[in-house]
Amino acid sequence: MSEAVLETRNLHKSFGALKATDDVSIDLRPGEIHAIIGPNGAGKSTLIAQICGGLQPDAGSVHLSGRDVSGLSTAARAQAGLGRTFQISALAMEDTVLENALLGALGQSGRPWQFWRSAARRTDLLDRAMAALDRVGLLDDAEQVTANLSHGQRRQLEVAVALTLGPKAFVMDEPMAGLGTEGSKTMTTFLDGLREEAPILLVEHDMDAVFALADRISVLVYGRVIATGTVDEIRASKEVKEAYLGEEA
Amino acid sequence: MSTILIIEQILNGLQSGIMLFLMAAGLTLIFGVMGLINLAHGSLYMVGAFAAAAVAGATGSFLLALVAALAAAALAGAIVEMVVIRRLYKAPHLDQVLATFALILIFSEGTRWIFGSFPLFLDVPSYLSGPIRLPGGIQYPLYRLVLIGVGLSVAIGLWWLTARTRIGIQIRAGENDREMIAALGVDISKLYTIVFALGAALAGLAGALVGAIQSVQVGMGEPVLILAFVVIVIGGIGSIKGAFIGAILVGLTDTLGGIFLPQLFKLFMETGAATQTGSALASMAVYVLMSLVLIWRPTGLFGARA
Amino acid sequence: MIRESYINWIVLAGFLVVPLWALSADEPFTITLATRAVLLALAAVGLNIALGIGGLVSLGHAAFFGLGGYAMGILAHHAQTFTPLELGMFTIAGTKSMPIIWLTAIIVSALAAFVIGLLSLRTTGVYFIMITLAFGQMFFFFSISWSAYGGEDGLSIYVRNGFPGLNTLVPIQFFGLCFTALCAALFVHWKLRKSPFGLALNAARQSPARVETVGLNPVRLKLLAFVISGAITGLAGALFADLNRFVSPTMFSWQLSGELIVLIIIGGVGRLMGPVIGAALFVTLEHFLGAFTDFWHVWLGVILLLIVLFARGGVVGILTGKAGPHV
Ligand SMILES: Nc1ncnc2c1ncn2[C@@H]1O[C@H](COP(=O)(O)OP(=O)(O)OP(=O)(O)O)[C@@H](O)[C@H]1O
Ligand SMILES: [Mg+2]
């Protein structure tokens, strides 16, 4: 079995009396989509924040390609190869779509300290940004101001910015949220192809998408991973049904 | 240096700290509840002082003057809240800074218009003037002791108001969750006006009380305002307890620094240079204190952690 | 609606035409007024880089303005009294040469901005505003109590400092120098805004989380912006002191910090020419309203309130019909 690209070891995080993350150890292997599911407030976003660096865990560690990145800042983890998308789009809303993608390419290049040259003349950045926009189907909207995009297009742009980073692993928080059936299908097809490029840790509420995409699923309830397994195993698991799916089915 | 002098200076520091607290309490309350940064708070201090000076001049009664200061500042605060401030609660901080800066211009020049550029004088009433003998043989001005007493009473009153009364509960609920409190049927805009007027009244009271030992003039509010900012940054914005402790710290640092730093430098410098260096550094001492606190805790001593 | 670039060129042209007209009409005072506007604009162009692009609401930029002023005052004071300036380990001579004074002003205020920024940027929001304000006050009180350079009374310089090849005592020549400095600063802003650094800084204002997740450090970006900003405002301070041949603690006053923000807002925050338009209007208002009433600040306050409440984009926003960046 190949080594995990991304791994958490015994993560713990409490907010006062609330255990938002309770001994979570999961891993993401090359070429796979590992979905994290769980009811609202289960601690999925909190987990992602600890992986990507916004939130310091109380205990435990995060490893990227075998390297302990727990002590690194968010920026350093991104440079080390984490490509994150947010549950609620965090984009530069006044900037154009292209500028947002350029920002990603700029971060990837690691050379933001240029003051005299026009960013639009850095062809290396431009190519990278355009390529990413093209892949998510936003090329025609490159000159649009981001605030004018539809909700679905913003989700696509989130993904495009992550693409410009050329990450070792994607970490996506509900990329389908609010997309509608059609949008979800497109995004599903897109993510399906993306796993070859880098594995995806996917937090998602859309069960159709999860069952269609995931190689493995982990179920998070009250901050604990109560089960990890293939789609079929999770579907069959009694525990999961009781704790989570039961309520919905 | 004698013990008496030291005790005297500590009392002076306490007194100025407690007056700062009156300013800082209003500022921090307004920020905590409404999320508003109010530069015009110093103008309300000035309004209180002018109202007191004018009424004392006309009636000769210091108590009436204090009542006038409270009323005028509260009224000015309520009007300003209803006309301008209320539009700023959801606005970015920059807008709040600018609009309240504009209010300072209007208040200051307006006051100059009405009262002229010369300072007014507000006298300490005879029954409060003169020194009093403290245990240990220290002579200390009675009025300054009264200021300490009044300030402490206000602090206790504020604590009681926020911890024990219905309106205090509403205020604290408003800090945590505006929608919740609106859903409970509390008239939130009325609550905000009341909080703002209360903060204004405290500032006005401080202005009147301090106006009796300093001169009452246009622009008197801004230095105090800035020190009050330092206080609430040190204490943690939104925390009344923090404002109290911060105010005492700043009052003591400012007063004691001015006296003792030059003395300290005399130990290893010649007198002239020591006085110069010491007093220059003393004038910056509270800001150094603030930077140190912030390096240690970026949200102040009692501020909510980001 | 008018294109922003047209407005920009018209404003710049206006700044050239007015003093040239004043020269031909022999109205030296108008040239002095125009120089004053240019220098306030220069200081605000500096602030606009931190405020308009980086979103840093600094209420303490007077610190840099004053440092620039005192850099000029102290160097010129030592030159005119023929006393060397003792700096602990080494001694330097004073100077009346503008290029050296400018360089000193820029370096000193950049260093100060670095230290102040490093400390202040640990915080955000209201804390940042108040802390920058407090640092400004720190310099204010220091300058008042430091009697070696005049304390509260300030320092006077007998003769304006010199620039190779020019007679700076001729108002129009000094104006030309200041105007050139303003154009250079505008050019810096314009270049910066389009550069990779500007792209990242502008995004850091809007969404620090986004900038971090692409692997950039928003605080470092903002710190550098703050340093550049402080350096430009410092240069403005040195020239401003030279214009008045006088420097005093009022250059450090927090009202000045407030007024610099006001200029920017009146013109249009984050807009290339916002500060320039704001400064032109400010000086014009000051001159005409000031002649008409002693209490013109009341009207300035009212205008400012109206702009904040009803016209957030400032003059450029109104003319172009585009709201512009949000800070
Ligand atoms: N900073 C915080 N302070 C206190 N509690 C928090 C904080 N952040 C999250 N929580 C709590 O932790 C729990 C987990 O939140 P989290 O956002 O991780 O859930 P989630 O699984 O992502 O939910 P959703 O599906 O709604 O996105 C929730 O109960 C939430 O209220
Ligand atoms: Mg979530």
Short mmCIF file of C-alpha atoms in Angstrom, two decimals, chain A residues 26-247:
data_model
loop_
_atom_site.label_atom_id
_atom_site.label_comp_id
_atom_site.label_asym_id
_atom_site.label_seq_id
_atom_site.Cartn_x
_atom_site.Cartn_y
_atom_site.Cartn_z
CA ILE A 26 -7.74 9.87 8.96
CA ASP A 27 -5.56 9.59 5.92
CA LEU A 28 -5.73 10.47 2.25
CA ARG A 29 -4.00 8.15 -0.19
CA PRO A 30 -2.71 8.90 -3.69
CA GLY A 31 -5.39 8.96 -6.35
CA GLU A 32 -8.36 8.67 -4.02
CA ILE A 33 -11.30 10.77 -3.00
CA HIS A 34 -11.87 10.42 0.71
CA ALA A 35 -15.21 11.88 1.72
CA ILE A 36 -16.00 13.13 5.20
CA ILE A 37 -19.69 13.16 5.96
CA GLY A 38 -21.62 13.93 9.07
CA PRO A 39 -24.59 15.94 10.30
CA ASN A 40 -24.49 19.72 10.71
CA GLY A 41 -22.17 20.75 13.47
CA ALA A 42 -20.36 17.40 13.51
CA GLY A 43 -17.02 19.22 13.33
CA LYS A 44 -16.16 18.86 9.66
CA SER A 45 -15.17 22.47 9.05
CA THR A 46 -13.32 22.53 12.36
CA LEU A 47 -11.33 19.49 11.24
CA ILE A 48 -10.47 21.14 7.95
CA ALA A 49 -9.38 24.29 9.71
CA GLN A 50 -6.95 22.26 11.79
CA ILE A 51 -5.61 20.49 8.73
CA CYS A 52 -5.12 23.71 6.80
CA GLY A 53 -3.86 25.82 9.66
CA GLY A 54 -6.59 28.28 10.62
CA LEU A 55 -7.12 26.56 13.93
CA GLN A 56 -4.52 25.07 16.28
CA PRO A 57 -5.50 21.61 17.59
CA ASP A 58 -5.32 20.96 21.33
CA ALA A 59 -3.43 17.75 20.62
CA GLY A 60 -2.43 15.59 17.66
CA SER A 61 -0.61 16.31 14.43
CA VAL A 62 -1.09 16.79 10.71
CA HIS A 63 1.26 15.27 8.15
CA LEU A 64 1.67 16.11 4.50
CA SER A 65 3.71 13.63 2.44
CA GLY A 66 5.10 12.27 5.66
CA ARG A 67 6.21 15.69 6.91
CA ASP A 68 4.75 17.07 10.14
CA VAL A 69 3.16 20.39 9.20
CA SER A 70 1.39 20.97 12.51
CA GLY A 71 3.63 23.87 13.45
CA LEU A 72 3.34 25.65 10.12
CA SER A 73 1.21 28.68 9.31
CA THR A 74 -1.68 28.47 6.89
CA ALA A 75 0.46 30.08 4.21
CA ALA A 76 3.33 27.68 4.76
CA ARG A 77 0.99 24.69 4.55
CA ALA A 78 -0.39 26.00 1.28
CA GLN A 79 3.15 26.30 -0.02
CA ALA A 80 3.83 22.78 1.20
CA GLY A 81 1.02 21.59 -1.07
CA LEU A 82 -2.43 21.93 0.46
CA GLY A 83 -5.09 23.24 -1.92
CA ARG A 84 -8.13 24.32 0.06
CA THR A 85 -11.59 25.53 -0.89
CA PHE A 86 -13.91 27.19 1.61
CA GLN A 87 -17.44 26.27 2.63
CA ILE A 88 -18.37 29.94 2.29
CA SER A 89 -16.52 31.41 -0.69
CA ALA A 90 -13.56 33.50 0.39
CA LEU A 91 -12.63 35.41 -2.74
CA ALA A 92 -11.51 38.93 -3.51
CA MET A 93 -14.99 40.09 -4.45
CA GLU A 94 -14.00 43.45 -5.95
CA ASP A 95 -11.38 41.86 -8.18
CA THR A 96 -12.01 40.17 -11.49
CA VAL A 97 -12.22 36.43 -11.88
CA LEU A 98 -8.86 36.47 -13.61
CA GLU A 99 -7.26 38.45 -10.81
CA ASN A 100 -8.42 35.88 -8.29
CA ALA A 101 -6.91 33.11 -10.37
CA LEU A 102 -3.75 35.18 -10.86
CA LEU A 103 -3.47 35.47 -7.11
CA GLY A 104 -3.40 31.70 -6.86
CA ALA A 105 -0.75 31.48 -9.55
CA LEU A 106 1.22 34.19 -7.76
CA GLY A 107 1.09 32.25 -4.51
CA GLN A 108 2.22 29.14 -6.34
CA SER A 109 5.14 30.99 -7.93
CA GLY A 110 6.20 32.18 -4.46
CA ARG A 111 7.34 35.53 -5.90
CA PRO A 112 4.90 38.21 -4.76
CA TRP A 113 7.62 40.79 -3.99
CA GLN A 114 7.64 42.41 -7.39
CA PHE A 115 6.68 46.03 -7.45
CA TRP A 116 7.55 47.35 -10.82
CA ARG A 117 6.36 44.79 -13.24
CA SER A 118 2.71 44.54 -14.15
CA ALA A 119 1.12 41.33 -12.90
CA ALA A 120 -0.80 41.08 -16.16
CA ARG A 121 2.55 40.88 -18.00
CA ARG A 122 3.80 37.90 -16.05
CA THR A 123 2.97 35.35 -18.72
CA ASP A 124 3.89 32.47 -16.41
CA LEU A 125 1.12 33.56 -14.03
CA LEU A 126 -1.29 34.39 -16.79
CA ASP A 127 -0.95 31.00 -18.46
CA ARG A 128 -1.44 29.17 -15.24
CA ALA A 129 -4.47 31.24 -14.24
CA MET A 130 -6.12 30.95 -17.65
CA ALA A 131 -5.55 27.23 -17.76
CA ALA A 132 -7.25 26.80 -14.40
CA LEU A 133 -10.19 29.01 -15.39
CA ASP A 134 -10.51 27.08 -18.61
CA ARG A 135 -10.72 23.78 -16.78
CA VAL A 136 -13.60 24.90 -14.56
CA GLY A 137 -15.34 26.62 -17.47
CA LEU A 138 -14.90 30.21 -16.36
CA LEU A 139 -12.64 31.41 -19.15
CA ASP A 140 -15.39 33.45 -20.78
CA ASP A 141 -16.03 35.24 -17.50
CA ALA A 142 -12.38 36.04 -16.81
CA GLU A 143 -12.92 39.79 -16.94
CA GLN A 144 -16.06 39.75 -14.80
CA VAL A 145 -15.96 41.27 -11.35
CA THR A 146 -16.23 38.38 -8.91
CA ALA A 147 -19.08 39.96 -6.97
CA ASN A 148 -21.19 39.71 -10.14
CA LEU A 149 -20.75 35.94 -10.43
CA SER A 150 -23.55 33.57 -9.61
CA HIS A 151 -23.20 31.45 -6.51
CA GLY A 152 -22.31 28.40 -8.59
CA GLN A 153 -19.66 30.28 -10.54
CA ARG A 154 -18.06 31.39 -7.29
CA ARG A 155 -17.78 27.78 -6.21
CA GLN A 156 -16.12 27.03 -9.52
CA LEU A 157 -13.72 29.90 -9.04
CA GLU A 158 -12.83 28.60 -5.57
CA VAL A 159 -11.85 25.33 -7.22
CA ALA A 160 -9.98 27.11 -10.00
CA VAL A 161 -7.85 29.03 -7.50
CA ALA A 162 -7.01 25.76 -5.76
CA LEU A 163 -6.05 24.32 -9.15
CA THR A 164 -3.57 27.12 -9.83
CA LEU A 165 -1.67 26.02 -6.74
CA GLY A 166 -0.94 22.60 -8.25
CA PRO A 167 -1.31 21.10 -4.78
CA LYS A 168 -0.29 17.67 -3.52
CA ALA A 169 -3.71 17.28 -1.92
CA PHE A 170 -7.02 19.07 -2.26
CA VAL A 171 -9.09 19.81 0.82
CA MET A 172 -12.58 20.86 -0.15
CA ASP A 173 -15.32 22.02 2.20
CA GLU A 174 -18.71 21.45 0.56
CA PRO A 175 -17.88 22.40 -3.02
CA MET A 176 -21.42 21.40 -4.09
CA ALA A 177 -23.19 23.56 -1.52
CA GLY A 178 -25.97 25.50 -3.17
CA LEU A 179 -25.11 24.37 -6.68
CA GLY A 180 -28.43 22.82 -7.77
CA THR A 181 -28.78 19.48 -9.53
CA GLU A 182 -27.21 20.53 -12.78
CA GLY A 183 -24.28 22.28 -11.14
CA SER A 184 -23.66 19.38 -8.81
CA LYS A 185 -23.48 16.98 -11.74
CA THR A 186 -20.94 19.11 -13.55
CA MET A 187 -18.87 19.52 -10.41
CA THR A 188 -19.08 15.79 -9.74
CA THR A 189 -17.76 14.96 -13.19
CA PHE A 190 -15.03 17.50 -12.74
CA LEU A 191 -13.86 16.26 -9.34
CA ASP A 192 -13.99 12.70 -10.64
CA GLY A 193 -11.24 13.53 -13.11
CA LEU A 194 -9.29 15.60 -10.63
CA ARG A 195 -8.33 12.76 -8.30
CA GLU A 196 -5.67 11.58 -10.74
CA GLU A 197 -3.93 14.90 -10.33
CA ALA A 198 -4.05 14.98 -6.57
CA PRO A 199 -6.19 13.15 -4.02
CA ILE A 200 -9.17 15.00 -2.55
CA LEU A 201 -10.34 15.20 1.03
CA LEU A 202 -13.95 16.04 0.39
CA VAL A 203 -16.42 17.33 2.95
CA GLU A 204 -19.86 17.12 1.43
CA HIS A 205 -23.53 16.96 2.35
CA ASP A 206 -24.70 15.95 -1.13
CA MET A 207 -24.96 12.17 -0.74
CA ASP A 208 -25.45 11.47 -4.43
CA ALA A 209 -22.16 13.18 -5.11
CA VAL A 210 -20.42 11.44 -2.24
CA PHE A 211 -21.61 7.97 -3.25
CA ALA A 212 -20.70 8.64 -6.87
CA LEU A 213 -17.22 9.97 -6.11
CA ALA A 214 -15.79 8.59 -2.91
CA ASP A 215 -13.30 5.76 -2.80
CA ARG A 216 -13.60 5.81 0.97
CA ILE A 217 -15.93 7.57 3.35
CA SER A 218 -15.39 8.59 6.96
CA VAL A 219 -18.40 9.38 9.09
CA LEU A 220 -17.97 12.11 11.67
CA VAL A 221 -20.49 12.45 14.48
CA TYR A 222 -19.98 14.75 17.47
CA GLY A 223 -16.34 15.18 16.52
CA ARG A 224 -15.60 11.42 16.39
CA VAL A 225 -14.98 9.25 13.37
CA ILE A 226 -17.48 6.48 13.93
CA ALA A 227 -16.71 4.57 10.74
CA THR A 228 -14.36 4.57 7.76
CA GLY A 229 -14.83 2.38 4.73
CA THR A 230 -15.81 2.01 1.11
CA VAL A 231 -19.14 3.27 -0.12
CA ASP A 232 -20.68 -0.16 0.21
CA GLU A 233 -19.30 -0.74 3.68
CA ILE A 234 -20.64 2.59 4.87
CA ARG A 235 -24.03 1.97 3.26
CA ALA A 236 -24.20 -1.37 4.99
CA SER A 237 -22.95 -0.22 8.37
CA LYS A 238 -25.60 -0.45 11.05
CA GLU A 239 -23.80 2.01 13.27
CA VAL A 240 -23.78 4.65 10.61
CA LYS A 241 -27.41 4.11 9.81
CA GLU A 242 -28.33 4.56 13.42
CA ALA A 243 -26.11 7.50 14.10
CA TYR A 244 -26.57 9.40 10.95
CA LEU A 245 -28.10 8.05 7.79
CA GLY A 246 -31.02 6.64 9.71
CA GLU A 247 -32.28 10.08 10.40
#
